[in-house]
């Protein structure tokens, strides 16, 4: 053992408080330290995940009080898988923006890297914690970092986007707190495992209203329709790497929270069907909205919302295949959508309106970036032999296994829409004549490295899906086994 | 039409929530269950802390408090990053009128007293109502008084930032020390002393003093940043 789960929170927090001091000693440290922390977390998460896959979950108590009296962290195959994914993406975004943000001043750079690190920490905390109020605190940490990063460029539009996000996020926090209050008033405990054992004693009225409040609150962060009004603006106005971090990290954490509530804590079976319906509606509306977008980042944002809808549909099947497909999709979406955001923000780097029309003929000036964007576009619509193909295939087979042929056909239909708007962009990059007014911006060395790593991963997972499916199978089995989760947590004694 | 629909939806939600909370039944038998008895018992018997709220906030659920402190820290950082470009030179404030001599003379007199009260509140957080957050806010109001009374009163941002960082490091560091000594993060590793003494409760007073300094520095920073915001006329 190289460490324990609490270090995922303790080390970044310590570093966050240290960074202002370190910045006074040597200015470059504010850029380097968050990266070092993320590298350390990456090593830690890979080591712990390997340990957990063999030896079973690690449950860690905090302040020496066993559950349900204290707060506990659970690093299982499922949460460990997501933590590793989030920390990896955080690291990629850090590598990408290390030089990207070189031309900004010291103060904004300090804040950018600090907030980026805390965004990852908050999301990791959401996934690790075994306590509903503690999860609320981490959602706050993630949210506030997100609002601030959205407003990074301090322009009028970014302030508006950030304000919108802030308002909806605050409503989400309020509803979440109400839901936690109702559950606590009925059960007198905040521990997830303890709640799961006692939830059948709660009157249905309270159970349903708290689940509704939980899903509404978390749905705002997870971009579920019709609660996703903040998302397109925030993605479009935030710096490119922040968009990647939102799609890869924040949204994944919120989806995790919804799934944890429905699969582990509550025992309402109707919630699964609700997930399918809400997921389908989100998917269809988002994909049709995406095709009408003129700005590249807004299009990617809607596509991201749609993919999240698909993830919820897959979780809604409630079968082992469904969970496997959903987790696989989450992994692929995190990698591919990040690549699209990272490469896309170079394609429209100097253009005035950041529209799709302005990427015309970019492949001559940015060959690698264009190629990687095209790779990402093909992968996300699910063309073989790229990574996205396998996850989409597993969603479809899971739908077929659950005898949901209608859902299956709808997904296929929507995929055509998706194909259209992605190919439209790729077509413009490769076969249109370049606009004179738009000057191409060469990506920095670090940005190229970050994008190439993601591109390579897409190919590796595409050709050898077996490297990752074993882990996902274990993770999905871990999520499905509610009794084991409860036993693992409640068997801890002081 | 749209407004009517929104109103109806909100009204339905409101009524539903109101009924739920009306029938929640505070004081009913099922409220006896749960973790509260354990907290009441352990606080006095093992932690030797007379303020149960403090022991829950700082010890049982200290991890949440560390998170909340971080939330405040991030909010201040975020405010700084949004208002960064608008920062003005010292002295040019958005409060236009100058204070009367009664206010200036009075605040000089009150300022030490307010600071003293704040310090008292957070040092006695484990003995009496109050604590780090409350004490910190009281101290920040002291600085607010001075900033409003004197046009040229300025607070060094560097020092605020240093105090804030050191206090945060103390909190996280105490947590990590517990991790190294006792085995888990934020666990108490100091002798708990005698109930109702100033030096009791193990690490709780240390954490609360750190929180007090941190909240005071952060809120003073917020007030200072907002007061010197440009463009509000």
XYZ file of C-alpha atoms in Angstrom:
727
model
C 0.000 0.000 0.000
C 1.337 3.382 -0.982
C -1.289 5.544 0.626
C -4.911 5.831 1.587
C -7.917 7.455 -0.083
C -7.935 10.478 2.226
C -4.721 11.710 0.608
C -6.742 12.442 -2.534
C -8.331 15.271 -0.598
C -5.724 16.158 2.030
C -2.738 16.641 -0.281
C -4.479 18.936 -2.819
C -6.008 21.004 -0.016
C -2.641 21.408 1.659
C -1.145 22.359 -1.701
C -3.979 24.810 -2.386
C -3.276 26.649 0.852
C 0.470 26.549 0.152
C 0.310 27.886 -3.402
C -0.202 31.582 -2.494
C 2.883 31.367 -0.258
C 4.937 29.488 -2.837
C 3.952 32.054 -5.452
C 5.676 34.704 -3.361
C 8.929 32.732 -3.442
C 9.054 31.792 -7.111
C 6.279 32.622 -9.539
C 6.687 29.508 -11.660
C 5.795 27.348 -8.649
C 2.096 28.197 -8.949
C 2.115 26.413 -12.302
C 4.352 23.520 -11.307
C 2.915 22.553 -7.917
C -0.638 21.699 -9.106
C 0.919 19.480 -11.748
C 3.118 17.723 -9.210
C 0.071 17.163 -7.011
C -1.878 15.736 -9.942
C 1.031 13.450 -10.890
C 1.194 12.233 -7.303
C -2.575 11.604 -7.267
C -2.275 9.757 -10.564
C 0.374 7.410 -9.151
C -1.667 6.986 -5.985
C -4.901 6.222 -7.804
C -3.321 3.699 -10.155
C -1.655 1.936 -7.234
C -4.797 1.909 -5.138
C -6.906 0.746 -8.075
C -4.562 -2.184 -8.661
C -4.718 -3.003 -4.978
C -8.502 -2.757 -4.900
C -9.053 -4.913 -7.982
C -7.230 -7.758 -6.260
C -8.010 -7.298 -2.580
C -11.438 -5.690 -2.490
C -12.490 -2.174 -1.495
C -10.724 0.098 0.965
C -12.979 1.844 3.449
C -11.267 4.619 5.347
C -12.707 6.374 8.376
C -11.904 9.984 9.173
C -11.196 11.458 12.603
C -11.264 7.962 14.069
C -15.038 7.562 14.214
C -16.383 4.439 12.584
C -19.435 4.684 10.330
C -22.148 5.866 10.820
C -20.751 8.333 13.365
C -17.902 9.720 11.352
C -17.291 10.366 7.700
C -15.818 7.583 5.640
C -14.276 7.311 2.206
C -14.818 4.281 -0.005
C -12.287 3.388 -2.655
C -13.841 0.457 -4.492
C -13.400 -0.832 -8.015
C -16.225 1.455 -9.183
C -15.199 4.650 -7.433
C -11.518 3.918 -7.993
C -12.099 3.562 -11.723
C -13.784 6.966 -11.866
C -11.178 8.602 -9.619
C -8.355 7.337 -11.827
C -10.152 8.624 -14.901
C -10.740 12.073 -13.380
C -7.226 12.499 -12.085
C -5.851 11.401 -15.456
C -7.951 14.000 -17.271
C -6.979 16.656 -14.753
C -3.349 15.851 -15.476
C -3.922 16.025 -19.234
C -5.631 19.397 -18.900
C -2.745 20.628 -16.758
C -0.155 19.518 -19.330
C -2.207 21.124 -22.076
C -2.586 24.478 -20.370
C 0.877 24.697 -18.816
C 2.164 26.864 -21.654
C -1.248 27.831 -23.032
C -1.631 30.074 -20.025
C 1.931 31.337 -20.128
C 0.998 34.616 -21.767
C -1.459 35.543 -19.007
C -0.318 37.394 -15.923
C 0.817 35.912 -12.639
C -2.403 36.470 -10.679
C -4.794 34.928 -13.245
C -2.395 32.023 -13.809
C -2.201 31.352 -10.076
C -5.963 31.325 -9.811
C -6.409 29.203 -12.915
C -4.135 26.399 -11.750
C -5.380 26.562 -8.173
C -9.012 26.341 -9.261
C -8.261 23.588 -11.761
C -6.653 21.491 -9.039
C -9.593 22.100 -6.702
C -12.050 21.217 -9.473
C -10.405 17.803 -9.741
C -10.241 17.442 -5.956
C -13.900 18.273 -5.523
C -14.940 15.790 -8.179
C -12.721 13.093 -6.685
C -14.211 13.836 -3.268
C -17.756 13.432 -4.613
C -16.846 9.999 -5.910
C -14.918 8.833 -2.854
C -17.132 9.950 -0.009
C -19.545 7.658 1.760
C -21.541 10.400 3.429
C -24.305 12.455 1.848
C -23.499 15.732 3.552
C -19.814 15.378 2.791
C -20.796 14.890 -0.830
C -22.680 18.191 -0.655
C -19.510 19.923 0.530
C -17.508 18.490 -2.352
C -20.211 19.473 -4.822
C -19.852 23.021 -3.504
C -16.077 22.900 -3.962
C -16.449 21.658 -7.539
C -19.194 24.158 -8.288
C -17.367 27.231 -7.043
C -14.208 26.262 -8.920
C -16.374 25.783 -11.995
C -18.061 29.199 -11.745
C -14.720 30.933 -11.346
C -13.070 29.052 -14.216
C -16.000 29.909 -16.492
C -15.427 33.596 -15.797
C -11.692 33.291 -16.427
C -11.574 35.651 -19.404
C -13.474 38.334 -17.428
C -15.359 39.447 -20.526
C -19.006 40.361 -20.635
C -20.162 37.050 -22.124
C -18.094 34.911 -19.827
C -19.401 36.837 -16.823
C -22.938 36.185 -18.022
C -22.246 32.490 -18.531
C -20.640 32.259 -15.133
C -23.526 34.082 -13.500
C -26.024 31.730 -15.101
C -24.030 28.747 -13.900
C -23.742 30.303 -10.449
C -27.495 30.883 -10.171
C -28.434 27.370 -11.272
C -25.669 25.898 -9.154
C -26.937 27.734 -6.096
C -30.458 26.449 -6.687
C -28.976 22.974 -6.984
C -27.167 23.373 -3.666
C -30.336 24.537 -1.938
C -32.373 21.617 -3.238
C -29.620 19.196 -2.324
C -29.516 20.517 1.215
C -33.299 20.194 1.503
C -33.105 16.600 0.309
C -30.361 15.799 2.812
C -32.411 17.423 5.564
C -35.485 15.355 4.776
C -33.516 12.121 4.787
C -31.729 13.037 8.005
C -34.976 13.970 9.701
C -36.377 10.542 8.901
C -33.351 8.377 9.639
C -31.027 10.360 11.892
C -27.952 9.436 9.918
C -25.983 10.782 6.986
C -23.936 7.711 6.170
C -24.839 6.253 2.776
C -24.538 2.625 3.796
C -26.560 3.174 6.966
C -29.260 5.010 5.004
C -29.352 2.177 2.483
C -30.050 -0.355 5.230
C -32.810 1.758 6.777
C -34.406 3.332 3.719
C -37.295 0.825 3.673
C -38.554 2.257 6.990
C -39.038 5.731 5.501
C -42.550 6.669 4.441
C -42.829 6.632 0.629
C -43.810 10.316 0.493
C -40.536 11.395 2.065
C -38.509 8.898 0.105
C -39.923 10.108 -3.183
C -39.597 13.809 -2.465
C -36.019 13.501 -1.319
C -35.128 11.438 -4.395
C -36.816 14.044 -6.605
C -34.865 16.826 -4.941
C -31.604 14.862 -5.236
C -32.113 14.150 -8.925
C -33.146 17.733 -9.686
C -30.167 19.151 -7.847
C -27.630 16.751 -9.320
C -29.315 16.928 -12.714
C -28.344 20.586 -12.935
C -24.671 19.654 -12.615
C -25.059 16.552 -14.769
C -26.643 18.560 -17.596
C -29.911 16.650 -17.717
C -32.621 18.251 -19.832
C -34.338 20.649 -18.959
C -31.857 21.661 -16.264
C -28.876 22.210 -18.542
C -29.410 25.846 -19.491
C -26.051 26.835 -18.080
C -24.001 24.264 -19.937
C -23.734 25.551 -23.542
C -22.856 29.080 -22.421
C -20.371 27.906 -19.833
C -18.632 25.562 -22.288
C -18.544 28.204 -24.994
C -17.213 31.019 -22.821
C -14.806 29.102 -20.601
C -11.249 28.509 -21.843
C -10.939 25.373 -23.994
C -9.180 23.203 -21.407
C -11.839 24.122 -18.842
C -14.508 22.858 -21.220
C -12.598 19.589 -21.390
C -12.455 19.485 -17.607
C -16.207 20.108 -17.338
C -17.069 17.370 -19.815
C -14.559 14.903 -18.451
C -14.614 15.552 -14.725
C -17.486 17.638 -13.324
C -20.281 16.003 -15.270
C -18.914 12.540 -14.568
C -18.914 13.223 -10.852
C -22.522 14.425 -10.908
C -23.635 11.390 -12.907
C -21.833 9.227 -10.367
C -23.798 10.902 -7.579
C -27.147 10.293 -9.310
C -26.246 6.677 -9.918
C -25.074 6.161 -6.355
C -28.377 7.482 -5.040
C -30.495 5.367 -7.343
C -28.466 2.156 -7.245
C -27.250 2.060 -3.672
C -29.155 4.388 -1.382
C -32.755 4.387 -2.529
C -34.861 1.321 -3.220
C -37.310 2.857 -5.694
C -37.410 0.642 -8.780
C -39.382 3.180 -10.836
C -36.315 5.400 -10.799
C -34.643 3.172 -13.413
C -37.400 3.757 -15.953
C -37.272 7.427 -15.111
C -33.559 7.411 -15.969
C -34.267 5.866 -19.367
C -36.974 8.403 -20.188
C -35.070 11.454 -19.006
C -31.902 10.163 -20.667
C -33.656 9.626 -24.001
C -35.250 13.084 -23.889
C -31.895 14.669 -23.059
C -30.163 12.716 -25.820
C -32.667 13.549 -28.545
C -33.100 17.224 -27.716
C -29.391 17.821 -27.243
C -28.406 16.154 -30.512
C -31.005 18.077 -32.478
C -29.879 21.289 -30.780
C -26.258 20.475 -31.614
C -26.934 20.259 -35.321
C -28.284 23.818 -35.314
C -25.301 25.375 -33.545
C -22.999 27.738 -35.360
C -20.300 28.009 -32.739
C -17.934 25.063 -32.491
C -17.736 24.919 -28.697
C -21.500 25.211 -28.285
C -21.912 22.300 -30.671
C -19.461 20.263 -28.618
C -21.324 21.260 -25.460
C -24.658 20.013 -26.795
C -22.982 16.848 -27.980
C -21.631 16.400 -24.464
C -25.114 16.824 -23.000
C -26.426 14.237 -25.446
C -23.744 11.739 -24.513
C -24.626 12.171 -20.842
C -28.216 11.385 -21.738
C -27.023 8.181 -23.362
C -25.041 7.294 -20.238
C -28.171 7.736 -18.116
C -30.162 5.545 -20.510
C -27.558 2.813 -20.185
C -27.642 3.092 -16.396
C -31.419 2.991 -16.557
C -31.429 -0.559 -17.944
C -30.398 -1.645 -14.477
C -28.648 -4.732 -15.818
C -25.007 -5.690 -15.572
C -24.595 -5.132 -19.320
C -26.214 -1.723 -19.004
C -23.890 -0.615 -16.226
C -20.896 -1.943 -18.149
C -21.983 -0.012 -21.238
C -22.571 3.152 -19.228
C -19.154 3.026 -17.579
C -17.440 2.268 -20.873
C -19.293 5.192 -22.420
C -18.276 7.470 -19.559
C -14.632 6.525 -20.066
C -14.742 7.015 -23.817
C -16.703 10.211 -23.595
C -14.255 11.638 -21.087
C -11.277 10.898 -23.308
C -12.811 11.747 -26.676
C -14.745 14.845 -25.700
C -11.686 16.205 -23.939
C -9.667 15.668 -27.103
C -12.354 17.437 -29.131
C -12.419 20.410 -26.780
C -8.633 20.627 -26.587
C -8.067 20.403 -30.337
C -11.187 22.395 -31.185
C -10.071 25.351 -29.108
C -6.944 25.611 -31.272
C -8.986 25.378 -34.462
C -10.976 28.475 -33.486
C -8.183 30.093 -31.465
C -7.908 33.336 -33.441
C -11.289 33.462 -35.088
C -13.561 36.266 -33.989
C -16.870 34.509 -33.498
C -15.539 30.974 -32.910
C -17.989 29.681 -35.510
C -17.800 26.421 -37.395
C -17.478 28.359 -40.676
C -14.145 29.719 -39.508
C -12.407 26.337 -39.309
C -12.412 26.075 -43.105
C -9.261 24.569 -44.542
C -7.410 24.477 -41.254
C -5.749 21.150 -42.014
C -3.051 22.810 -44.090
C -1.971 25.012 -41.224
C -2.665 22.764 -38.268
C -2.223 19.258 -39.661
C -1.825 17.401 -36.361
C -4.564 19.285 -34.528
C -6.966 18.820 -37.422
C -6.147 15.160 -37.654
C -6.740 14.693 -33.933
C -10.033 16.569 -34.116
C -11.156 14.353 -36.968
C -10.054 11.284 -35.030
C -12.092 12.446 -32.063
C -15.103 13.192 -34.244
C -15.025 9.736 -35.828
C -14.505 8.107 -32.452
C -17.363 9.876 -30.710
C -19.967 9.050 -33.329
C -18.927 5.423 -32.946
C -17.170 4.558 -36.185
C -15.062 1.414 -35.954
C -12.197 0.862 -35.185
C -12.083 3.712 -32.685
C -12.845 3.618 -28.971
C -16.354 5.060 -29.257
C -17.488 2.163 -31.412
C -17.150 -0.385 -28.621
C -19.031 1.656 -26.057
C -21.866 2.452 -28.434
C -22.032 -1.203 -29.434
C -22.241 -2.239 -25.799
C -25.035 0.267 -25.163
C -26.984 -1.153 -28.099
C -26.462 -4.763 -27.050
C -27.456 -3.871 -23.503
C -30.639 -2.318 -24.871
C -31.290 -5.426 -26.920
C -30.702 -7.649 -23.890
C -33.266 -5.647 -21.961
C -35.717 -5.969 -24.881
C -35.847 -2.228 -25.372
C -35.889 -2.244 -29.139
C -37.619 1.109 -29.342
C -34.870 2.727 -27.280
C -32.290 0.946 -29.398
C -33.729 2.254 -32.649
C -33.980 5.774 -31.275
C -30.313 5.683 -30.256
C -29.358 4.561 -33.759
C -31.447 7.297 -35.312
C -29.918 9.975 -33.146
C -26.458 8.641 -33.966
C -27.101 9.577 -37.587
C -27.780 13.152 -36.500
C -24.572 13.080 -34.530
C -22.672 11.794 -37.543
C -24.041 14.616 -39.678
C -22.912 17.485 -37.525
C -19.495 16.045 -36.782
C -18.787 15.186 -40.411
C -19.871 18.689 -41.363
C -17.043 20.133 -39.284
C -14.485 17.592 -40.489
C -15.554 18.309 -44.062
C -14.964 22.015 -43.561
C -11.546 21.423 -42.010
C -10.320 19.249 -44.864
C -12.150 20.199 -48.048
C -12.995 23.882 -47.808
C -10.815 26.815 -48.762
C -9.351 28.726 -45.871
C -10.792 32.103 -44.943
C -8.211 34.825 -45.403
C -9.114 36.714 -42.266
C -8.530 33.865 -39.837
C -4.974 33.267 -38.739
C -4.078 29.798 -37.509
C -2.477 29.495 -34.084
C 0.151 26.795 -33.719
C -0.429 24.615 -30.667
C 2.268 24.676 -28.008
C 4.481 21.661 -27.448
C 2.706 20.728 -24.212
C -0.696 20.984 -25.835
C 0.431 18.673 -28.623
C 1.694 16.126 -26.114
C -1.598 16.225 -24.198
C -3.674 15.813 -27.350
C -1.465 13.049 -28.746
C -1.779 11.065 -25.514
C -5.567 11.251 -25.754
C -5.488 10.375 -29.454
C -3.250 7.383 -28.785
C -5.607 6.206 -26.048
C -8.545 6.342 -28.461
C -6.651 4.114 -30.883
C -5.426 1.727 -28.180
C -8.906 1.267 -26.712
C -10.277 0.998 -30.245
C -7.961 -1.809 -31.317
C -7.499 -3.542 -27.964
C -10.657 -2.898 -25.930
C -9.613 -5.787 -23.689
C -7.038 -3.628 -21.924
C -9.816 -1.733 -20.207
C -12.916 -3.933 -20.263
C -11.628 -6.129 -17.443
C -11.477 -3.173 -15.096
C -14.889 -1.922 -16.215
C -16.429 -5.357 -15.672
C -15.145 -5.360 -12.106
C -16.298 -1.792 -11.574
C -19.803 -2.529 -12.819
C -20.038 -5.664 -10.694
C -18.992 -3.547 -7.746
C -21.737 -0.985 -8.387
C -24.404 -3.659 -8.780
C -23.560 -5.357 -5.498
C -25.373 -3.170 -2.998
C -25.207 -5.616 -0.099
C -21.463 -5.886 -0.355
C -21.088 -2.088 -0.272
C -23.216 -1.859 2.866
C -21.360 -4.690 4.558
C -17.952 -3.317 3.653
C -18.751 0.057 5.149
C -20.690 -0.972 8.231
C -18.316 -3.773 9.203
C -15.637 -1.182 10.013
C -15.214 -0.893 13.741
C -13.326 1.694 15.697
C -48.743 32.106 -20.701
C -45.200 31.037 -19.992
C -45.256 32.955 -16.738
C -48.513 31.322 -15.680
C -47.073 27.855 -16.283
C -43.915 28.690 -14.364
C -45.980 30.117 -11.540
C -48.223 27.054 -11.402
C -45.233 24.689 -11.388
C -43.503 26.636 -8.641
C -46.731 26.833 -6.632
C -47.221 23.072 -6.891
C -43.652 22.472 -5.797
C -44.028 24.966 -2.969
C -47.233 23.415 -1.661
C -45.772 19.935 -1.900
C -42.649 20.982 -0.008
C -44.697 22.880 2.568
C -46.869 19.835 3.250
C -43.815 17.624 3.502
C -42.115 19.873 5.999
C -45.312 20.495 7.917
C -45.803 16.772 8.459
C -42.175 15.962 9.079
C -42.957 15.552 12.762
C -40.142 17.094 14.729
C -40.044 15.487 18.129
C -41.680 12.262 16.965
C -40.366 8.938 18.260
C -38.271 8.263 15.173
C -36.220 11.358 15.931
C -34.818 9.518 18.921
C -32.973 7.131 16.609
C -29.793 7.948 14.870
C -26.385 9.176 15.747
C -27.178 12.064 18.096
C -27.010 10.189 21.412
C -23.591 8.904 20.538
C -22.387 12.431 19.860
C -23.799 13.780 23.117
C -22.199 11.006 25.123
C -18.807 10.935 23.444
C -18.376 14.708 23.456
C -18.475 14.991 27.200
C -17.012 11.651 28.216
C -14.159 11.157 25.794
C -13.432 14.439 24.066
C -13.964 16.591 27.174
C -15.581 19.362 25.199
C -18.504 21.242 26.703
C -19.889 22.610 23.417
C -21.346 19.663 21.534
C -21.905 21.693 18.386
C -18.197 22.445 18.229
C -17.189 18.848 18.781
C -19.480 17.733 15.962
C -18.324 20.478 13.610
C -14.614 20.145 14.289
C -14.137 16.536 15.290
C -16.886 14.129 14.231
C -17.465 16.002 11.012
C -14.199 17.886 10.817
C -13.732 16.761 7.239
C -16.841 18.719 6.249
C -15.491 21.767 8.044
C -12.194 21.480 6.183
C -14.285 21.355 3.018
C -16.327 24.399 4.029
C -13.161 26.338 4.815
C -11.960 25.422 1.338
C -15.262 26.560 -0.154
C -14.774 29.977 1.440
C -11.153 30.061 0.274
C -12.235 29.257 -3.274
C -15.039 31.805 -3.181
C -12.540 34.486 -2.187
C -10.123 33.336 -4.887
C -12.950 33.379 -7.415
C -14.036 36.856 -6.387
C -10.458 38.023 -6.745
C -10.196 36.506 -10.217
C -13.446 38.070 -11.432
C -12.721 41.504 -10.016
C -9.019 41.280 -10.784
C -9.018 43.629 -13.758
C -11.166 46.126 -11.935
C -8.870 46.504 -8.945
C -8.193 50.152 -8.228
C -5.270 51.900 -6.633
C -5.518 52.246 -2.866
C -7.691 55.089 -1.680
C -10.110 55.247 -4.593
C -13.186 53.634 -3.154
C -16.717 53.174 -4.260
C -18.023 54.785 -1.055
C -18.299 58.387 -2.082
C -19.076 60.411 0.994
C -16.567 60.801 3.800
C -17.363 59.813 7.359
C -18.163 62.293 10.100
C -15.725 62.842 12.918
C -18.007 60.927 15.289
C -17.659 57.819 13.168
C -13.900 58.151 12.725
C -13.226 58.782 16.404
C -15.704 56.125 17.525
C -14.378 53.403 15.273
C -10.836 53.925 16.497
C -12.167 53.302 19.985
C -14.315 50.333 18.998
C -11.854 48.587 16.702
C -9.681 46.938 19.414
C -12.779 45.921 21.333
C -14.320 44.280 18.274
C -11.088 42.400 17.527
C -10.864 41.279 21.151
C -14.445 40.002 21.091
C -13.742 38.089 17.887
C -10.626 36.492 19.345
C -12.541 35.620 22.512
C -15.303 33.975 20.509
C -12.996 31.693 18.556
C -10.656 30.833 21.421
C -13.628 29.791 23.556
C -15.291 27.951 20.679
C -15.143 24.623 22.501
C -16.502 26.032 25.766
C -19.247 28.461 24.861
C -21.421 29.261 21.848
C -19.340 30.556 19.007
C -16.298 29.288 17.206
C -13.894 29.925 14.391
C -16.388 31.011 11.766
C -18.268 33.368 14.076
C -15.118 34.830 15.605
C -13.602 35.355 12.176
C -16.692 37.184 10.970
C -16.622 39.470 14.030
C -12.988 40.350 13.337
C -13.819 41.078 9.711
C -16.560 43.487 10.809
C -13.914 45.330 12.809
C -11.923 45.842 9.621
C -15.091 46.806 7.762
C -15.687 49.519 10.358
C -12.189 50.891 9.846
C -12.469 50.741 6.056
C -15.736 52.644 6.138
C -14.536 55.229 8.633
C -11.157 56.060 7.109
C -10.804 56.728 3.440
C -7.126 55.886 3.371
C -7.262 52.827 5.585
C -5.666 49.978 3.739
C -5.015 46.334 4.470
C -2.011 44.618 2.984
C -3.178 41.934 0.576
C 0.109 40.126 0.935
C -0.338 39.818 4.678
C -3.951 38.718 4.356
C -2.861 36.071 1.913
C -0.050 34.895 4.198
C -2.349 34.656 7.248
C -4.962 32.842 5.176
C -2.461 30.338 3.833
C -0.801 29.678 7.174
C -4.160 29.111 8.844
C -5.236 26.736 6.088
C -1.953 24.855 6.296
C -2.410 24.559 10.065
C -5.845 22.970 9.627
C -4.745 20.521 6.945
C -1.440 19.954 8.760
C -3.163 19.103 12.061
C -5.313 16.668 10.103
C -2.255 15.040 8.560
C -0.504 14.883 11.947
C -3.476 12.938 13.248
C -3.122 10.708 10.215
C 0.505 10.027 11.091
C 0.021 9.638 14.851
C -3.394 8.190 15.456
C -4.000 6.441 12.186
C -6.792 8.454 10.581
C -7.053 11.922 9.112
C -8.094 14.689 11.553
C -8.035 12.272 14.476
C -7.305 13.793 17.859
C -3.732 13.097 19.004
C -3.380 15.531 21.920
C -4.460 14.967 25.534
C -8.056 16.095 25.919
C -7.572 17.787 29.301
C -10.267 18.534 31.828
C -13.827 19.376 30.823
C -14.575 23.142 30.849
C -10.908 24.149 30.976
C -9.520 26.495 28.357
C -6.909 23.884 27.450
C -9.184 20.965 26.732
C -10.576 19.152 23.746
C -7.276 18.143 22.149
C -6.890 19.523 18.640
C -10.307 21.195 18.561
C -9.176 24.624 19.871
C -6.144 24.595 17.574
C -8.313 23.940 14.549
C -10.845 26.548 15.586
C -8.154 29.192 16.111
C -6.825 28.423 12.624
C -10.360 28.652 11.210
C -10.861 31.960 13.044
C -7.744 33.500 11.512
C -8.593 32.127 8.110
C -12.180 33.370 8.037
C -11.125 36.772 9.388
C -8.446 37.188 6.721
C -10.689 35.947 3.910
C -13.701 38.088 4.745
C -11.523 41.141 5.259
C -10.077 40.443 1.826
C -13.583 40.178 0.342
C -14.697 43.464 1.919
C -11.526 45.175 0.747
C -11.829 43.853 -2.801
C -15.472 44.804 -3.133
C -15.029 48.260 -1.561
C -12.319 49.101 -4.043
C -14.197 47.810 -7.028
C -14.131 50.214 -9.926
C -17.183 51.382 -11.800
C -19.814 51.219 -9.054
C -20.988 54.784 -8.812
